[in-house]
mmCIF file of C-alpha atoms in Angstrom:
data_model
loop_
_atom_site.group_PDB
_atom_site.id
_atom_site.type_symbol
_atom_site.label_atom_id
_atom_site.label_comp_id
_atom_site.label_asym_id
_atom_site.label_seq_id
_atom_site.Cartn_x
_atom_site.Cartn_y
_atom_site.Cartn_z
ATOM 1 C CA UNK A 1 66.878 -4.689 70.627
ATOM 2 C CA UNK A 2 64.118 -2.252 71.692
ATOM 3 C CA UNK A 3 64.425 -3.489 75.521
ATOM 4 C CA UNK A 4 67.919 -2.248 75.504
ATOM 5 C CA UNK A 5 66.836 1.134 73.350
ATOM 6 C CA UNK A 6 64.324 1.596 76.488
ATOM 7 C CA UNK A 7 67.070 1.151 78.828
ATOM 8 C CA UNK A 8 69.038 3.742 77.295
ATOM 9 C CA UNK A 9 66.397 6.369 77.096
ATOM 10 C CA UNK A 10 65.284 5.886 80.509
ATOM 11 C CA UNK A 11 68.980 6.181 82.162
ATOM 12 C CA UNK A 12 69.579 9.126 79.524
ATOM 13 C CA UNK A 13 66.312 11.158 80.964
ATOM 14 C CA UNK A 14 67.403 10.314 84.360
ATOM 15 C CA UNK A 15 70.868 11.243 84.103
ATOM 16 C CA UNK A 16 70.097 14.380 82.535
ATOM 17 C CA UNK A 17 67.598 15.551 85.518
ATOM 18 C CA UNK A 18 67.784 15.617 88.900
ATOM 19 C CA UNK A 19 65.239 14.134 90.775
ATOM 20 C CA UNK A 20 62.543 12.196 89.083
ATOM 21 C CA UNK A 21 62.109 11.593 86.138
ATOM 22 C CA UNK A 22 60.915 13.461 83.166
ATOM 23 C CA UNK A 23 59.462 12.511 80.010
ATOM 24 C CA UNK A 24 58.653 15.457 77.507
ATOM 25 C CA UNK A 25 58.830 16.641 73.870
ATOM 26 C CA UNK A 26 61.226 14.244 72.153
ATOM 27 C CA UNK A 27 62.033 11.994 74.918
ATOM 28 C CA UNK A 28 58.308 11.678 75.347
ATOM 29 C CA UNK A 29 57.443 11.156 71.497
ATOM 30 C CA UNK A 30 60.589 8.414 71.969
ATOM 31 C CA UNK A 31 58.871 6.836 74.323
ATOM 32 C CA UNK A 32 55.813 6.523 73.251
ATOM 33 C CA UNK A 33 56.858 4.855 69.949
ATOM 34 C CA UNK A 34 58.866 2.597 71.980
ATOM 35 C CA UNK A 35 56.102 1.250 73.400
ATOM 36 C CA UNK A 36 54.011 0.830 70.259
ATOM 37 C CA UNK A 37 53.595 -2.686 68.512
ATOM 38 C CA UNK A 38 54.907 -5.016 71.286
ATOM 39 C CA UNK A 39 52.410 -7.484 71.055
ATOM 40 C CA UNK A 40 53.246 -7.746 67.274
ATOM 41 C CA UNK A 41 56.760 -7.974 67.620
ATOM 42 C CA UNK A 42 56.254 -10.567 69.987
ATOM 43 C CA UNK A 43 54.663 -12.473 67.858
ATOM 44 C CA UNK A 44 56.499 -12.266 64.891
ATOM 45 C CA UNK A 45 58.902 -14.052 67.053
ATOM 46 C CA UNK A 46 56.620 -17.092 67.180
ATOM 47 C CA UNK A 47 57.517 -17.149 71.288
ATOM 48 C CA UNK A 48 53.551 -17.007 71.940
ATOM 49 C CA UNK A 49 51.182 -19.234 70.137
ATOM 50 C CA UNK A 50 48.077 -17.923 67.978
ATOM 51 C CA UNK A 51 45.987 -17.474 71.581
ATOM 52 C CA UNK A 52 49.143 -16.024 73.294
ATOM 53 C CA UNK A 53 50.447 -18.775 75.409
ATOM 54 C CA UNK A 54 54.257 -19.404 75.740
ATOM 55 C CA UNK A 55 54.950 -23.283 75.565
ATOM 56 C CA UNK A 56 55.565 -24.454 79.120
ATOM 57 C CA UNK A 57 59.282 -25.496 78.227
ATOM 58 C CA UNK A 58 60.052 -21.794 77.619
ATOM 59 C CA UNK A 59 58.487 -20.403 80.457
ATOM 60 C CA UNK A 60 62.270 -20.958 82.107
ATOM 61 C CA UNK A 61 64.309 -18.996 79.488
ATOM 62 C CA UNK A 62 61.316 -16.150 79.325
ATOM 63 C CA UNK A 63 61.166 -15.307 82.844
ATOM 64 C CA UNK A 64 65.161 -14.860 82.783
ATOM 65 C CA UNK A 65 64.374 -12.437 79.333
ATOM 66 C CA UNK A 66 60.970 -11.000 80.663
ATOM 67 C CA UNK A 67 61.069 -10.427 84.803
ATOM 68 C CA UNK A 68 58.001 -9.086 84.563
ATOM 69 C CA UNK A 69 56.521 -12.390 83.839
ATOM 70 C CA UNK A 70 54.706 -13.306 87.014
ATOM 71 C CA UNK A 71 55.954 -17.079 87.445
ATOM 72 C CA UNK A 72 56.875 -16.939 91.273
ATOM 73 C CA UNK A 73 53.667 -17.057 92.616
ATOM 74 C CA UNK A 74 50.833 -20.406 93.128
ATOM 75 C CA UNK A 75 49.696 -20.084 89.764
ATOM 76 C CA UNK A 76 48.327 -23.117 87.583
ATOM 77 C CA UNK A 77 50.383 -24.199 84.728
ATOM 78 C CA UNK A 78 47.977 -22.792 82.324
ATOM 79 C CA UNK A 79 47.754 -19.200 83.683
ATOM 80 C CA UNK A 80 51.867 -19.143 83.526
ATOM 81 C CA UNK A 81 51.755 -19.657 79.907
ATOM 82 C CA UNK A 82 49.716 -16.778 80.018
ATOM 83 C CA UNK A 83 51.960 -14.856 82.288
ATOM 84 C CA UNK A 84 53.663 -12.975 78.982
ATOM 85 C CA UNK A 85 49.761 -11.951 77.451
ATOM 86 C CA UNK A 86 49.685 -10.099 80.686
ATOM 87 C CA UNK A 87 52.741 -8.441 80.184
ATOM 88 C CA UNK A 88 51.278 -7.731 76.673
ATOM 89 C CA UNK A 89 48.495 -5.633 77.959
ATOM 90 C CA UNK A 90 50.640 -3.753 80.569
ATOM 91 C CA UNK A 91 52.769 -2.574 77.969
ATOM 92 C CA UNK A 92 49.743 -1.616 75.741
ATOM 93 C CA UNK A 93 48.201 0.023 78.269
ATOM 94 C CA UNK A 94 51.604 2.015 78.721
ATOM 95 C CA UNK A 95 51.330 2.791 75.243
ATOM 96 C CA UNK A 96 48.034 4.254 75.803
ATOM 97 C CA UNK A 97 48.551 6.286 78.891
ATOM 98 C CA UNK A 98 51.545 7.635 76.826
ATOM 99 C CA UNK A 99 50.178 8.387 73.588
ATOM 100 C CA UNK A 100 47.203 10.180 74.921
ATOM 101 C CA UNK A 101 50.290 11.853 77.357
ATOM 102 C CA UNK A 102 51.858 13.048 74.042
ATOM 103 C CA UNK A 103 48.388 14.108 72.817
ATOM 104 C CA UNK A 104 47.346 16.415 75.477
ATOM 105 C CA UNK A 105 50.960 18.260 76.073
ATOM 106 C CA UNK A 106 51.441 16.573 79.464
ATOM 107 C CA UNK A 107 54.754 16.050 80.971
ATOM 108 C CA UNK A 108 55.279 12.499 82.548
ATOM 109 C CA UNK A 109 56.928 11.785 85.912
ATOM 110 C CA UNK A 110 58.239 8.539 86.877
ATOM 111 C CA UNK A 111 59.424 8.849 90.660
#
């Protein structure tokens, strides 16, 4: 599962530096192509619906799977079946910052 690939590169960077974190070269390239294509394999899943909404009845499980997912707060029904779109465009933007990162030779720190 790529969540559990991510957690193992991130504790592998860390562990290997003291300090915060580093992301470079390899571990940057990694990275980066970890982050690629979540939307799509979301999909494929069929957990979001052709407009991206999770059916209310799985909002439950997905918050347990996605704590990111921002369910907590006084948010209409509607906008929590949103709530993993969101996440969506986090993570692409991720991707983006990352990519371009990778691009330009830059080193990323994660304090």
């Amino acid at each position: 599962m790529r969540a559990n690939a991510l957690v193992e590169l991130v504790e592998r960077v860390s562990d290997a530096h003291e300090g915060p974190i580093c992301f470079a070269g390899d571990d940057l390239v990694t990275l980066a192509h970890m982050t690629a294509g979540i939307e799509d394999a979301i999909r494929v899943t069929g957990i979001i619906d052709r407009h991206g909404r999770v059916a209310p009845e799985r909002l439950a499980e997905l918050k347990r799977l996605v704590p990111a997912m921002d369910l907590e707060t006084e948010r209409t029904l509607e906008d929590k079946t949103n709530a993993l779109l969101e996440v969506i465009g986090n993570a692409e933007g991720l991707h983006e910052f990352l990519s371009e990162a990778l691009r330009d030779g830059c080193v990323v720190v994660n304090n």
